[in-house]
Backbone as XML, in Angstrom:
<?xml version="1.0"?>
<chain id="A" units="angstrom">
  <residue number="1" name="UNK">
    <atom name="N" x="-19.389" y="10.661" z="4.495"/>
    <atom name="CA" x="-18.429" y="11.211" z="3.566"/>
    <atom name="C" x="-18.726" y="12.693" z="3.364"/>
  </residue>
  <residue number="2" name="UNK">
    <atom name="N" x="-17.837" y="13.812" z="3.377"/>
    <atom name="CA" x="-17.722" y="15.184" z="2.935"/>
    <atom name="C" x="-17.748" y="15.378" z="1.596"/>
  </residue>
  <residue number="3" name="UNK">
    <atom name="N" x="-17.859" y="16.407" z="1.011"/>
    <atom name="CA" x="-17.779" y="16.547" z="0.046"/>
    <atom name="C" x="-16.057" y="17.368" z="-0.736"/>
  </residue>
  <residue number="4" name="UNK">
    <atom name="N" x="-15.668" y="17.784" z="0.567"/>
    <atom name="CA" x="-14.321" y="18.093" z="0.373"/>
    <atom name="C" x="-13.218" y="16.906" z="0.576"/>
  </residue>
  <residue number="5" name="UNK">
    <atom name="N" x="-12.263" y="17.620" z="-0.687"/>
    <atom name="CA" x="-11.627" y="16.281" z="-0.308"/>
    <atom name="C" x="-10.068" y="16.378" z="0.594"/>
  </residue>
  <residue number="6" name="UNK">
    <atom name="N" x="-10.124" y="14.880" z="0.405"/>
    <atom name="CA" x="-9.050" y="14.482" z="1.311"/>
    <atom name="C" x="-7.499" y="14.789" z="0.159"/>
  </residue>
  <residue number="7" name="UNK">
    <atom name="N" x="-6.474" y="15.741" z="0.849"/>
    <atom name="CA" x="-5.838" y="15.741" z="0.784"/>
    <atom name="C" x="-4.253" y="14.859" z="0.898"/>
  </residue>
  <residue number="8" name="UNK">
    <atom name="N" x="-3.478" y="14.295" z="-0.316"/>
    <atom name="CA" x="-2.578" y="13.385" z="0.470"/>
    <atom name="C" x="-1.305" y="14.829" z="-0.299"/>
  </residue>
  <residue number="9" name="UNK">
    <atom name="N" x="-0.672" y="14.982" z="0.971"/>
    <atom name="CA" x="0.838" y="16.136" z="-0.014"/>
    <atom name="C" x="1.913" y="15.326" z="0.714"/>
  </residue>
  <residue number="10" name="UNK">
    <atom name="N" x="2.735" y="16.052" z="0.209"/>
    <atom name="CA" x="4.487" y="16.424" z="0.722"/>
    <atom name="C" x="4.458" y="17.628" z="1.633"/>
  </residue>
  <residue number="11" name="UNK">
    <atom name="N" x="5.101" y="17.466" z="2.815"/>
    <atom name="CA" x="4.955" y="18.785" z="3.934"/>
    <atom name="C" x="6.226" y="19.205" z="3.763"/>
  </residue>
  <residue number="12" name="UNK">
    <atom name="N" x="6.536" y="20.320" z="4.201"/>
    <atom name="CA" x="7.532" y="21.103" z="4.276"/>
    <atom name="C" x="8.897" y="20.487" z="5.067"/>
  </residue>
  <residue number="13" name="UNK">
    <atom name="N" x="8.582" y="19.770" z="5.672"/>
    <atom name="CA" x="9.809" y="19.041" z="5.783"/>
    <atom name="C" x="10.191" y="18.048" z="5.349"/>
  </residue>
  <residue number="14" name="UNK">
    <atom name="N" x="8.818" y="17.689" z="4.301"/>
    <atom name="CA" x="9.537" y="16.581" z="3.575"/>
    <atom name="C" x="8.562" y="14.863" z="3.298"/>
  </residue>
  <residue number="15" name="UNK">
    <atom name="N" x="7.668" y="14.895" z="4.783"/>
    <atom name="CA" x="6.871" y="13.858" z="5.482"/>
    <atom name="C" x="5.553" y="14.398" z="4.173"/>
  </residue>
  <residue number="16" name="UNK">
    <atom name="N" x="5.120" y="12.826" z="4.355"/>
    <atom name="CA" x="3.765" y="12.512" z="3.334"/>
    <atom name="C" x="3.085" y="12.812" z="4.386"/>
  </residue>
  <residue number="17" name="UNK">
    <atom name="N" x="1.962" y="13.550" z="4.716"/>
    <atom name="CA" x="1.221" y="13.808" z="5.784"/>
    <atom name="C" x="-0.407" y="13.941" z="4.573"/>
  </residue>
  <residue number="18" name="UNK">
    <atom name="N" x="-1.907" y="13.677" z="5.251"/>
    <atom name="CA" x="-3.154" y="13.889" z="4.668"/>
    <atom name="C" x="-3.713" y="15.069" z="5.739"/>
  </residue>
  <residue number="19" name="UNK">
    <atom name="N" x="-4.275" y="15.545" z="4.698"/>
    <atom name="CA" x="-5.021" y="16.973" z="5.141"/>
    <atom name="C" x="-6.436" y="16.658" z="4.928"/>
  </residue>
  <residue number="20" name="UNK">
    <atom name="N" x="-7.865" y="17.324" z="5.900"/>
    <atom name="CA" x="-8.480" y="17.742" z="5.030"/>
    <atom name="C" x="-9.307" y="16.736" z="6.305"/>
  </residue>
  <residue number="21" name="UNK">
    <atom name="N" x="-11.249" y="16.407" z="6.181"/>
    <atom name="CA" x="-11.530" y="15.631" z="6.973"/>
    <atom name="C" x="-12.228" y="14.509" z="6.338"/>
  </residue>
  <residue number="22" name="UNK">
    <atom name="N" x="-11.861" y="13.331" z="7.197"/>
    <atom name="CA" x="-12.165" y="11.917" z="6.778"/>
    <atom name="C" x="-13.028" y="11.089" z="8.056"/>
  </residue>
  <residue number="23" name="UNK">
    <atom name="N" x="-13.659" y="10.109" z="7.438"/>
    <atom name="CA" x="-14.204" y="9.171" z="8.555"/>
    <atom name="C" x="-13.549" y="8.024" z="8.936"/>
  </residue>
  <residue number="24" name="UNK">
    <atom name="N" x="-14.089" y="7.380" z="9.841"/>
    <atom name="CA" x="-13.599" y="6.204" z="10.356"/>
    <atom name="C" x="-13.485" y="5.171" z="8.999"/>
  </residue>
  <residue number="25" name="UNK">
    <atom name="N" x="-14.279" y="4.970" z="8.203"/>
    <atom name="CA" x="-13.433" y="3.824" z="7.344"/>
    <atom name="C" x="-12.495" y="4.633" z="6.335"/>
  </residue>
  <residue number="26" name="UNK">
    <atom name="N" x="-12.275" y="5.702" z="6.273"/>
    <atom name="CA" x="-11.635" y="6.277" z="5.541"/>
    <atom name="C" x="-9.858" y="6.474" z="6.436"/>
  </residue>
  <residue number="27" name="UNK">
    <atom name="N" x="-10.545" y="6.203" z="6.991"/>
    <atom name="CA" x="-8.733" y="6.608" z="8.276"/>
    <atom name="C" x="-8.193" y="5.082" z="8.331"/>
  </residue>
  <residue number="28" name="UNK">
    <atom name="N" x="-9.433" y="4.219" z="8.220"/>
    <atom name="CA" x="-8.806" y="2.607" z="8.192"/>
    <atom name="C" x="-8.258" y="2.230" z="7.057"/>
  </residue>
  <residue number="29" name="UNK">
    <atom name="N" x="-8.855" y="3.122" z="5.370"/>
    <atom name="CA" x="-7.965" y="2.933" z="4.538"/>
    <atom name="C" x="-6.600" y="3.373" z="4.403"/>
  </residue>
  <residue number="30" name="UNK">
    <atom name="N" x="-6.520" y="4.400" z="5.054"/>
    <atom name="CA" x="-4.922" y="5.341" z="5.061"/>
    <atom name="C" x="-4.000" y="4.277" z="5.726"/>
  </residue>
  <residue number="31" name="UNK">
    <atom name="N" x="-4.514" y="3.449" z="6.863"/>
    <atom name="CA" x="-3.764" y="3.213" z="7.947"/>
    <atom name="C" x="-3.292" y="1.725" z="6.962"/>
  </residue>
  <residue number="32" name="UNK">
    <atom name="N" x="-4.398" y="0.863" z="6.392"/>
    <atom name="CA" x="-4.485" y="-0.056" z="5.343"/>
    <atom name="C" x="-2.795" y="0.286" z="4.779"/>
  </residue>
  <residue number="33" name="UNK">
    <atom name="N" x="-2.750" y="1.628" z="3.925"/>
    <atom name="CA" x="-1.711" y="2.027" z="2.971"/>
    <atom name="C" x="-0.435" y="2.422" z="3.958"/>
  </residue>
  <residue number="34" name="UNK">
    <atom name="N" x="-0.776" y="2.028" z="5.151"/>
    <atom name="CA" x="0.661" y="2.550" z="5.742"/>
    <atom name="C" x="0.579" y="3.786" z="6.617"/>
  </residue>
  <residue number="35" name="UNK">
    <atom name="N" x="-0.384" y="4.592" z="6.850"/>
    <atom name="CA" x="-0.565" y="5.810" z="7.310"/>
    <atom name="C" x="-0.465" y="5.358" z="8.680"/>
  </residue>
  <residue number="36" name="UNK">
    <atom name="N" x="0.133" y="6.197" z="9.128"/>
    <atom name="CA" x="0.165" y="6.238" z="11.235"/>
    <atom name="C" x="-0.689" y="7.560" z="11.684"/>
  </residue>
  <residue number="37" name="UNK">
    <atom name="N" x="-1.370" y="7.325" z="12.640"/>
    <atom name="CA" x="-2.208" y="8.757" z="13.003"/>
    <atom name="C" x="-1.772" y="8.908" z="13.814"/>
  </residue>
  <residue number="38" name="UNK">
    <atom name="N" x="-1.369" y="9.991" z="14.951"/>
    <atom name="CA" x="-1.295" y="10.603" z="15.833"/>
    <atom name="C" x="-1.706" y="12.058" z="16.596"/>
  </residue>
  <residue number="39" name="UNK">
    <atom name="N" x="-2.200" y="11.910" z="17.577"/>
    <atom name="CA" x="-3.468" y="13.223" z="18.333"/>
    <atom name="C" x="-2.556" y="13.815" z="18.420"/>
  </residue>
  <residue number="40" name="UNK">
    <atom name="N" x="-3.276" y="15.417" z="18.239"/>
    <atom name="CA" x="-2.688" y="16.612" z="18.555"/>
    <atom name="C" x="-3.324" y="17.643" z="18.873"/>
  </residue>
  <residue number="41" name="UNK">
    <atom name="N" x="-3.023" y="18.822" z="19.484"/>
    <atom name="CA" x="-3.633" y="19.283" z="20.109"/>
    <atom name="C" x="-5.062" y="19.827" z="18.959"/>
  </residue>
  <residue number="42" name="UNK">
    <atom name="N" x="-4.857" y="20.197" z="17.917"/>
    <atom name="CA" x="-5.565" y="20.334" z="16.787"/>
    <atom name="C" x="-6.854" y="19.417" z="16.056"/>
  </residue>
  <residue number="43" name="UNK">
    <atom name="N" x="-6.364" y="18.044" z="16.835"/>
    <atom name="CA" x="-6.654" y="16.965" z="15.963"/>
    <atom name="C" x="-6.349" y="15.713" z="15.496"/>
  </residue>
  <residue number="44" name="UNK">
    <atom name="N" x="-5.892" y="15.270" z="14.751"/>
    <atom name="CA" x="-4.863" y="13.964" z="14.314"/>
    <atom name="C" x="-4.139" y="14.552" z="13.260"/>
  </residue>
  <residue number="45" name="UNK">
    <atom name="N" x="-2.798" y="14.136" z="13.331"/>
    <atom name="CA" x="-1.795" y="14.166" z="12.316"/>
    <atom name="C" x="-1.903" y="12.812" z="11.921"/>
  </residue>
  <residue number="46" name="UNK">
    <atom name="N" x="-2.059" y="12.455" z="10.662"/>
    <atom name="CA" x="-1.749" y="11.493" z="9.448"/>
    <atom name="C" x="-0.689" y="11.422" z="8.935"/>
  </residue>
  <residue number="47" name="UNK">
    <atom name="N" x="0.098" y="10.403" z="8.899"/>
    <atom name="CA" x="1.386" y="10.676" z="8.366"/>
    <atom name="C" x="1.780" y="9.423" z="7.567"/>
  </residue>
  <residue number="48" name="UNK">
    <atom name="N" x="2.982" y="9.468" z="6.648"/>
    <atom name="CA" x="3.800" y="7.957" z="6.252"/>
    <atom name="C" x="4.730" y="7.825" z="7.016"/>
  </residue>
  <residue number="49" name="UNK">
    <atom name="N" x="5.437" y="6.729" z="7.719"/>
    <atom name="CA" x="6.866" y="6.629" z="8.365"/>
    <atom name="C" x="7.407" y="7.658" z="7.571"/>
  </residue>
  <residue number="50" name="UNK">
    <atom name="N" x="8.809" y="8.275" z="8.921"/>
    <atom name="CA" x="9.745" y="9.107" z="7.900"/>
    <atom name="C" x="10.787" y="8.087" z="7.555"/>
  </residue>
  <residue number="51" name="UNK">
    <atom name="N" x="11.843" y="8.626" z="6.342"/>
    <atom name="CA" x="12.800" y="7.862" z="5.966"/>
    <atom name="C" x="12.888" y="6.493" z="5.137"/>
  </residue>
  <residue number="52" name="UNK">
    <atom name="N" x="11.925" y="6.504" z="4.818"/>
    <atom name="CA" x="11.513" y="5.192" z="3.825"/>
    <atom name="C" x="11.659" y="5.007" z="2.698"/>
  </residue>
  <residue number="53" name="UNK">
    <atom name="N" x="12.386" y="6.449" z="2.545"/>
    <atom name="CA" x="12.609" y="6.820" z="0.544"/>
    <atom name="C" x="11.274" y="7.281" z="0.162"/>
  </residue>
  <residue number="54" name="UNK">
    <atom name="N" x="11.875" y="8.421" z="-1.291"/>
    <atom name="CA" x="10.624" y="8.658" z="-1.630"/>
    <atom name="C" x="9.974" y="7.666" z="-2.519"/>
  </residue>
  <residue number="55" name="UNK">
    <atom name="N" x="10.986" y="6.999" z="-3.444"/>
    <atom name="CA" x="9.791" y="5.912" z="-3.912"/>
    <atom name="C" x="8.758" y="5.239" z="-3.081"/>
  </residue>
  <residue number="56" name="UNK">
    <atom name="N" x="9.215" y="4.778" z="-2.071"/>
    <atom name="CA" x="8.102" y="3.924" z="-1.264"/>
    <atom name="C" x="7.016" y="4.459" z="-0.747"/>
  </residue>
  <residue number="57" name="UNK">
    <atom name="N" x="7.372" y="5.928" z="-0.226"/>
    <atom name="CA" x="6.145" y="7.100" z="-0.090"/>
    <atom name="C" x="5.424" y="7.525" z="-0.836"/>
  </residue>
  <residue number="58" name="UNK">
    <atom name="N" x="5.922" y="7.474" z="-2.168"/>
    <atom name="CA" x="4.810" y="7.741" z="-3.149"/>
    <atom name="C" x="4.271" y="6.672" z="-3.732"/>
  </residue>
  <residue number="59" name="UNK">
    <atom name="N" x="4.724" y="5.007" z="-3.355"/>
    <atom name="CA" x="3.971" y="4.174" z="-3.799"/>
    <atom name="C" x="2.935" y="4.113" z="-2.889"/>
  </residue>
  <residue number="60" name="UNK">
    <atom name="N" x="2.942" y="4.035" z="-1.502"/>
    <atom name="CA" x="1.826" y="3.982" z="-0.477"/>
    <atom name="C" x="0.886" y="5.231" z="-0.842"/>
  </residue>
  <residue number="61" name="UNK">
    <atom name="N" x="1.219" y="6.319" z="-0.649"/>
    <atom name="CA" x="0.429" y="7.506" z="-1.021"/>
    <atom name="C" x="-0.309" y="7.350" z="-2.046"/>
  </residue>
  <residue number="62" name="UNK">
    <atom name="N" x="-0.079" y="6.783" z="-3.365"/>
    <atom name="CA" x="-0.501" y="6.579" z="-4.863"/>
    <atom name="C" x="-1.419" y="5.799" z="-4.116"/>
  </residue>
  <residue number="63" name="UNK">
    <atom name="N" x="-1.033" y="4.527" z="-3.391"/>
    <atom name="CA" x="-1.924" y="3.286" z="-3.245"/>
    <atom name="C" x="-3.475" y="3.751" z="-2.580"/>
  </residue>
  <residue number="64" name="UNK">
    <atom name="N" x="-2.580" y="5.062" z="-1.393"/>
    <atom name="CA" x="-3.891" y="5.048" z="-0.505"/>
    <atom name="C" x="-4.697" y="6.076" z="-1.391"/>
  </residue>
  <residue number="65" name="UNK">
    <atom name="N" x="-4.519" y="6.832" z="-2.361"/>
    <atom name="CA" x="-4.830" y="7.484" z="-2.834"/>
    <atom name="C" x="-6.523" y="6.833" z="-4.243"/>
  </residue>
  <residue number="66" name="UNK">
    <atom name="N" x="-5.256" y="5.725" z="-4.618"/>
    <atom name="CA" x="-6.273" y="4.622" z="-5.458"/>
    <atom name="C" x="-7.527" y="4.211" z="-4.700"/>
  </residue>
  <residue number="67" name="UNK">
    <atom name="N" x="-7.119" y="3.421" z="-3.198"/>
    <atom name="CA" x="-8.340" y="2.971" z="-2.231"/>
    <atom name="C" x="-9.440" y="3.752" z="-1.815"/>
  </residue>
  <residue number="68" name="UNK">
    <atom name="N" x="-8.567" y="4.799" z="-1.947"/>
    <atom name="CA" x="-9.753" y="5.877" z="-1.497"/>
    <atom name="C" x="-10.647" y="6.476" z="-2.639"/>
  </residue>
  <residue number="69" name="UNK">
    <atom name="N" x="-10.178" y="6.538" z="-3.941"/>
    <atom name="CA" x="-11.220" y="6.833" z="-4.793"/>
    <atom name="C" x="-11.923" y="5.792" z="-5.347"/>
  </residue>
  <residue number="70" name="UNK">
    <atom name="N" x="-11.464" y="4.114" z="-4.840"/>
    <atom name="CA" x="-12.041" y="2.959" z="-5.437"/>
    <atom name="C" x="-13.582" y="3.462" z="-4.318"/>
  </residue>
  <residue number="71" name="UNK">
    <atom name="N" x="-13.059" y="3.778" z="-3.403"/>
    <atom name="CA" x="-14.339" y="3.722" z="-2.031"/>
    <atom name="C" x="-15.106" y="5.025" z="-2.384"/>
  </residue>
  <residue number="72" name="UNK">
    <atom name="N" x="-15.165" y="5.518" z="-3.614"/>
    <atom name="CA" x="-16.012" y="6.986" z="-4.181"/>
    <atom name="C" x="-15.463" y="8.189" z="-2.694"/>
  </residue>
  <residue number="73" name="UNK">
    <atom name="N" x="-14.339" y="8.113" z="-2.388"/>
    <atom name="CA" x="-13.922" y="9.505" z="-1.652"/>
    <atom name="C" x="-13.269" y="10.439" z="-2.726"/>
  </residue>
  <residue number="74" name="UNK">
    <atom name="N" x="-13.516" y="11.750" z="-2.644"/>
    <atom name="CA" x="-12.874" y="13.013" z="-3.191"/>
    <atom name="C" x="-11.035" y="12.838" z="-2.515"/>
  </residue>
  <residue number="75" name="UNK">
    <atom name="N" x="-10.430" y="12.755" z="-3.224"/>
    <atom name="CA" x="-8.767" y="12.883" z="-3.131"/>
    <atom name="C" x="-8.088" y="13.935" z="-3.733"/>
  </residue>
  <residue number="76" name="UNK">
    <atom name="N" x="-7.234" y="14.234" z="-3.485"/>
    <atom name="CA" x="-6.258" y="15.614" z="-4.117"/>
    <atom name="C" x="-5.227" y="15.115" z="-3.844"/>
  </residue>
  <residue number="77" name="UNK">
    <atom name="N" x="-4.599" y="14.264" z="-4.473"/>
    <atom name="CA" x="-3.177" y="13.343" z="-4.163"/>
    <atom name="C" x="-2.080" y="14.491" z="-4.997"/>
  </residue>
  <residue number="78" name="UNK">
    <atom name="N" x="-0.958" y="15.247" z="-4.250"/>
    <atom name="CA" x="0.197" y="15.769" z="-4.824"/>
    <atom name="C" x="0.642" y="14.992" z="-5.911"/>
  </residue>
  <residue number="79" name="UNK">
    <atom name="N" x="0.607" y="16.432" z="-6.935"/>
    <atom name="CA" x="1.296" y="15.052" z="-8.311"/>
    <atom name="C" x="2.486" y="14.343" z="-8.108"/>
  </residue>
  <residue number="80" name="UNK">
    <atom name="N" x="4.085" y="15.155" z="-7.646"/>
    <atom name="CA" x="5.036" y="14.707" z="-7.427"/>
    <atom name="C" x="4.723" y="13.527" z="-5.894"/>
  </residue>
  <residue number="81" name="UNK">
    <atom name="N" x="3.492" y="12.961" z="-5.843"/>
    <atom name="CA" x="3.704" y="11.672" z="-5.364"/>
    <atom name="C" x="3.389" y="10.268" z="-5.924"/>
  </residue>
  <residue number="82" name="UNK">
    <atom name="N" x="2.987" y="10.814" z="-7.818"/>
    <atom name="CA" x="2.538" y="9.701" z="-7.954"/>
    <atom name="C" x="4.291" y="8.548" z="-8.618"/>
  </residue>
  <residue number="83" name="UNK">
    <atom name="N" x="4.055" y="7.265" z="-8.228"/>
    <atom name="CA" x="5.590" y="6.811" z="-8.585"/>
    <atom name="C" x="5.563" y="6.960" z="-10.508"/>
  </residue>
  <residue number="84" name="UNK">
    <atom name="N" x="7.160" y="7.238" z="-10.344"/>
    <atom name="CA" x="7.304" y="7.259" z="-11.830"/>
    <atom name="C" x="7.230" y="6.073" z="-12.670"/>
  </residue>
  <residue number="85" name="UNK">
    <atom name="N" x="7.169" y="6.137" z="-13.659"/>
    <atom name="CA" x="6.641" y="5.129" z="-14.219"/>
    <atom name="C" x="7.980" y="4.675" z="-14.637"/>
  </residue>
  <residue number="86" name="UNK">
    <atom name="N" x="7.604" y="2.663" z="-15.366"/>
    <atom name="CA" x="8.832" y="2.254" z="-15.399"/>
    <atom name="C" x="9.579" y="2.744" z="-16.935"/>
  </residue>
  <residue number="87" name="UNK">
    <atom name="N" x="10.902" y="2.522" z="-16.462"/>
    <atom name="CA" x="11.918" y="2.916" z="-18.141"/>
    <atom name="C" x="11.746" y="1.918" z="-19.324"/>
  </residue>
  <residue number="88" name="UNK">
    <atom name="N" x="11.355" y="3.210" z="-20.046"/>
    <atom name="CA" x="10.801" y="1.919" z="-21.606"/>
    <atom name="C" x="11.905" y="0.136" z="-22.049"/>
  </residue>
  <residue number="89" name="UNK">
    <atom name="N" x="13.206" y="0.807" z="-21.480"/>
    <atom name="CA" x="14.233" y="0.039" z="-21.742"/>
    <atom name="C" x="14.631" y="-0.966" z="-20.695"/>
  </residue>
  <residue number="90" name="UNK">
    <atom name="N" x="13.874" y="-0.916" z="-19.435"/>
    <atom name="CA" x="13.829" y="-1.753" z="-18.131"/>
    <atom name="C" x="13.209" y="-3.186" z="-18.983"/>
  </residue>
  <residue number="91" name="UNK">
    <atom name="N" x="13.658" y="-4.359" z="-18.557"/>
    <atom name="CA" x="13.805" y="-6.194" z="-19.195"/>
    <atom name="C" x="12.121" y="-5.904" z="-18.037"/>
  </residue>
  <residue number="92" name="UNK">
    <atom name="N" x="11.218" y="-6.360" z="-18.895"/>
    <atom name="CA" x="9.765" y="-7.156" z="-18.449"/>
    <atom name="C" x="10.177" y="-8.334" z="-16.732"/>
  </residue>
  <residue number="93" name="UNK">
    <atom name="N" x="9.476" y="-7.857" z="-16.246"/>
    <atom name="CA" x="10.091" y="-8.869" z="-14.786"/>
    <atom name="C" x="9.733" y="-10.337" z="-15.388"/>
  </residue>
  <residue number="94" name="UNK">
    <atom name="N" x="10.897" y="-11.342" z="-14.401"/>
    <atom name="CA" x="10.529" y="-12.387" z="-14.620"/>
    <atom name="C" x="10.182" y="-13.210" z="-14.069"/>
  </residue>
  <residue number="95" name="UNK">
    <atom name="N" x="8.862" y="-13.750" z="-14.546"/>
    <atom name="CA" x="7.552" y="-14.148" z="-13.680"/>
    <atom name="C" x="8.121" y="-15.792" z="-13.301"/>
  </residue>
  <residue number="96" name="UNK">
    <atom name="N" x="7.902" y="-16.485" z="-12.020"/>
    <atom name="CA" x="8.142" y="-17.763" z="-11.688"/>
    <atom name="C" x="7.317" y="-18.343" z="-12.461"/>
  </residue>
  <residue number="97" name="UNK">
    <atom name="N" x="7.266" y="-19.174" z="-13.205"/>
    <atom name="CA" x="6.538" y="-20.288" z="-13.506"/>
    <atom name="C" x="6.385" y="-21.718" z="-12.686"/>
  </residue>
  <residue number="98" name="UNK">
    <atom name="N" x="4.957" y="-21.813" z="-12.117"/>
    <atom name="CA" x="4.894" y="-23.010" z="-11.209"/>
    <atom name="C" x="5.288" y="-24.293" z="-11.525"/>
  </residue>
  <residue number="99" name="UNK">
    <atom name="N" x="5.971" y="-25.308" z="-10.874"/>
    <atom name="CA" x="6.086" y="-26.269" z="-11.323"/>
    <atom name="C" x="5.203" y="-27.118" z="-11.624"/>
  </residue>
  <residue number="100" name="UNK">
    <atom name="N" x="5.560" y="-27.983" z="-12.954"/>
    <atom name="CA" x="4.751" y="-28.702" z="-13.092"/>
    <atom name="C" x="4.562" y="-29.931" z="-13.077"/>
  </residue>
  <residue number="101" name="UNK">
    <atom name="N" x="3.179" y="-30.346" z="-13.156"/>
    <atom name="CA" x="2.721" y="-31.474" z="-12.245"/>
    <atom name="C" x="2.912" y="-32.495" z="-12.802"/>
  </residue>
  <residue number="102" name="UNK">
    <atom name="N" x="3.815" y="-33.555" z="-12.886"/>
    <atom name="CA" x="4.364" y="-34.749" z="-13.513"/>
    <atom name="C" x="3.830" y="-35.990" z="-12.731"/>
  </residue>
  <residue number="103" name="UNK">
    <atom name="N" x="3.566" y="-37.003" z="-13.527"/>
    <atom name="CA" x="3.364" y="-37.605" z="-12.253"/>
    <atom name="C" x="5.060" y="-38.976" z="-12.165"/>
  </residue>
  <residue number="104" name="UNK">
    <atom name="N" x="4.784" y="-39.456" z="-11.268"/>
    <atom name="CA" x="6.008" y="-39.968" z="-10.714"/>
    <atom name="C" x="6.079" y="-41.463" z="-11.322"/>
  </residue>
  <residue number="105" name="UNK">
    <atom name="N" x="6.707" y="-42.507" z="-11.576"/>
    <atom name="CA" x="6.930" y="-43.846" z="-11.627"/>
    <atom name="C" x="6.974" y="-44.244" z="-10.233"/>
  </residue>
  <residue number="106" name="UNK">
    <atom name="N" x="6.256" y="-45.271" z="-10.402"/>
    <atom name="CA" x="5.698" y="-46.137" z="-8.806"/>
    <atom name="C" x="7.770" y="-46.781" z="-8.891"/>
  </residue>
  <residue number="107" name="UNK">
    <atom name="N" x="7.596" y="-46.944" z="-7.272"/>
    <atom name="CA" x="8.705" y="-47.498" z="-6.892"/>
    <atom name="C" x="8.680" y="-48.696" z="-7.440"/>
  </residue>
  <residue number="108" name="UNK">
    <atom name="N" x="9.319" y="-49.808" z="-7.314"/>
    <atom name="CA" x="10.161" y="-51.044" z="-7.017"/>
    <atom name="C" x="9.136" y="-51.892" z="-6.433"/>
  </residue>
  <residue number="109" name="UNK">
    <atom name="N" x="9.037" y="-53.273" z="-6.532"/>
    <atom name="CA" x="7.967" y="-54.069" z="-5.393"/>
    <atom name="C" x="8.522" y="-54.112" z="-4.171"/>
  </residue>
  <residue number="110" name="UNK">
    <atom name="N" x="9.745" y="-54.426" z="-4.438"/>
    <atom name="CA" x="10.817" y="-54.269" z="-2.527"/>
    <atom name="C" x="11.130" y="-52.865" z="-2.081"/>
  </residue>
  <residue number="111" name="UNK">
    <atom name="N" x="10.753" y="-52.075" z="-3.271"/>
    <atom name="CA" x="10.429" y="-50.947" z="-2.023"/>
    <atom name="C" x="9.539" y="-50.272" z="-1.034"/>
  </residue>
  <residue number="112" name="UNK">
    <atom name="N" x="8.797" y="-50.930" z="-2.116"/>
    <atom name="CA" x="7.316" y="-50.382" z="-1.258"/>
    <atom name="C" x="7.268" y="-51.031" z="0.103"/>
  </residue>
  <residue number="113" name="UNK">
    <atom name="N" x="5.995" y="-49.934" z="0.577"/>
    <atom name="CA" x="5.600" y="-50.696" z="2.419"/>
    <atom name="C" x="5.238" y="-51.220" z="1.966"/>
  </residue>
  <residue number="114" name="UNK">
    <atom name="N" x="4.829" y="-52.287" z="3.204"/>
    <atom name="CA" x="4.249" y="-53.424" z="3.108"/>
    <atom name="C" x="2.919" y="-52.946" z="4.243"/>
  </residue>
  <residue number="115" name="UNK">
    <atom name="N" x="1.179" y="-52.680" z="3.347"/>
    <atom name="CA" x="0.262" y="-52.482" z="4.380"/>
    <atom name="C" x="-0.190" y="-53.511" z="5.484"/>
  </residue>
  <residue number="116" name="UNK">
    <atom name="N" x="-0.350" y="-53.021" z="6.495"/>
    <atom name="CA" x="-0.452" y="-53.500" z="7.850"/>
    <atom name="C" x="-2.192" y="-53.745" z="7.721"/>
  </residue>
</chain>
């Protein structure tokens, strides 16, 4: 691990791209959050898919951003990527409740098999 950190921004055209240098389990967390790498003559470009919306880019970015400081790495995550938070007036989601476990009334005597 460096002591500089890993950069996650918004690039000029728009693409979530990471700056900055990382190691091998640190490139497996990016990739974890969605990150694609690709060589260049420079190096590797890090990137998010393009076109995915920005919510979804800044939820992965936020995410890889979280993994990476859960793993004690230095991050500099762009603020305008963290997702906005929800509207005070948005209904609480609603959670499935598992079914529950009843138990059954035995069949009929003529319905049952008959063990072999």
């Amino acid at each position: 691990m460096t002591s500089d950190p890993i950069r996650i921004t918004r690039g000029e055209g728009g693409e979530v791209e990471v700056e900055g240098r990382y190691d091998a389990f640190a490139a497996n967390i990016l990739a974890r959050a969605g990150f694609l790498t690709y060589p260049t003559l420079r190096g590797q470009w890090v990137r998010l898919p393009f076109d995915l919306g920005r919510a979804w880019e800044n939820e992965h970015a936020s995410w890889a951003a979280d993994m990476l400081l859960a793993a004690r790495y230095a991050v500099d995550l762009d603020p305008d990527l963290r997702p906005a938070p929800p509207a005070a007036s948005a209904p609480p989601s609603a959670r499935r409740a598992s079914p529950a476990m009843t138990a059954q009334p035995t069949p009929p005597a003529g319905v049952r098999r008959q063990s072999r």
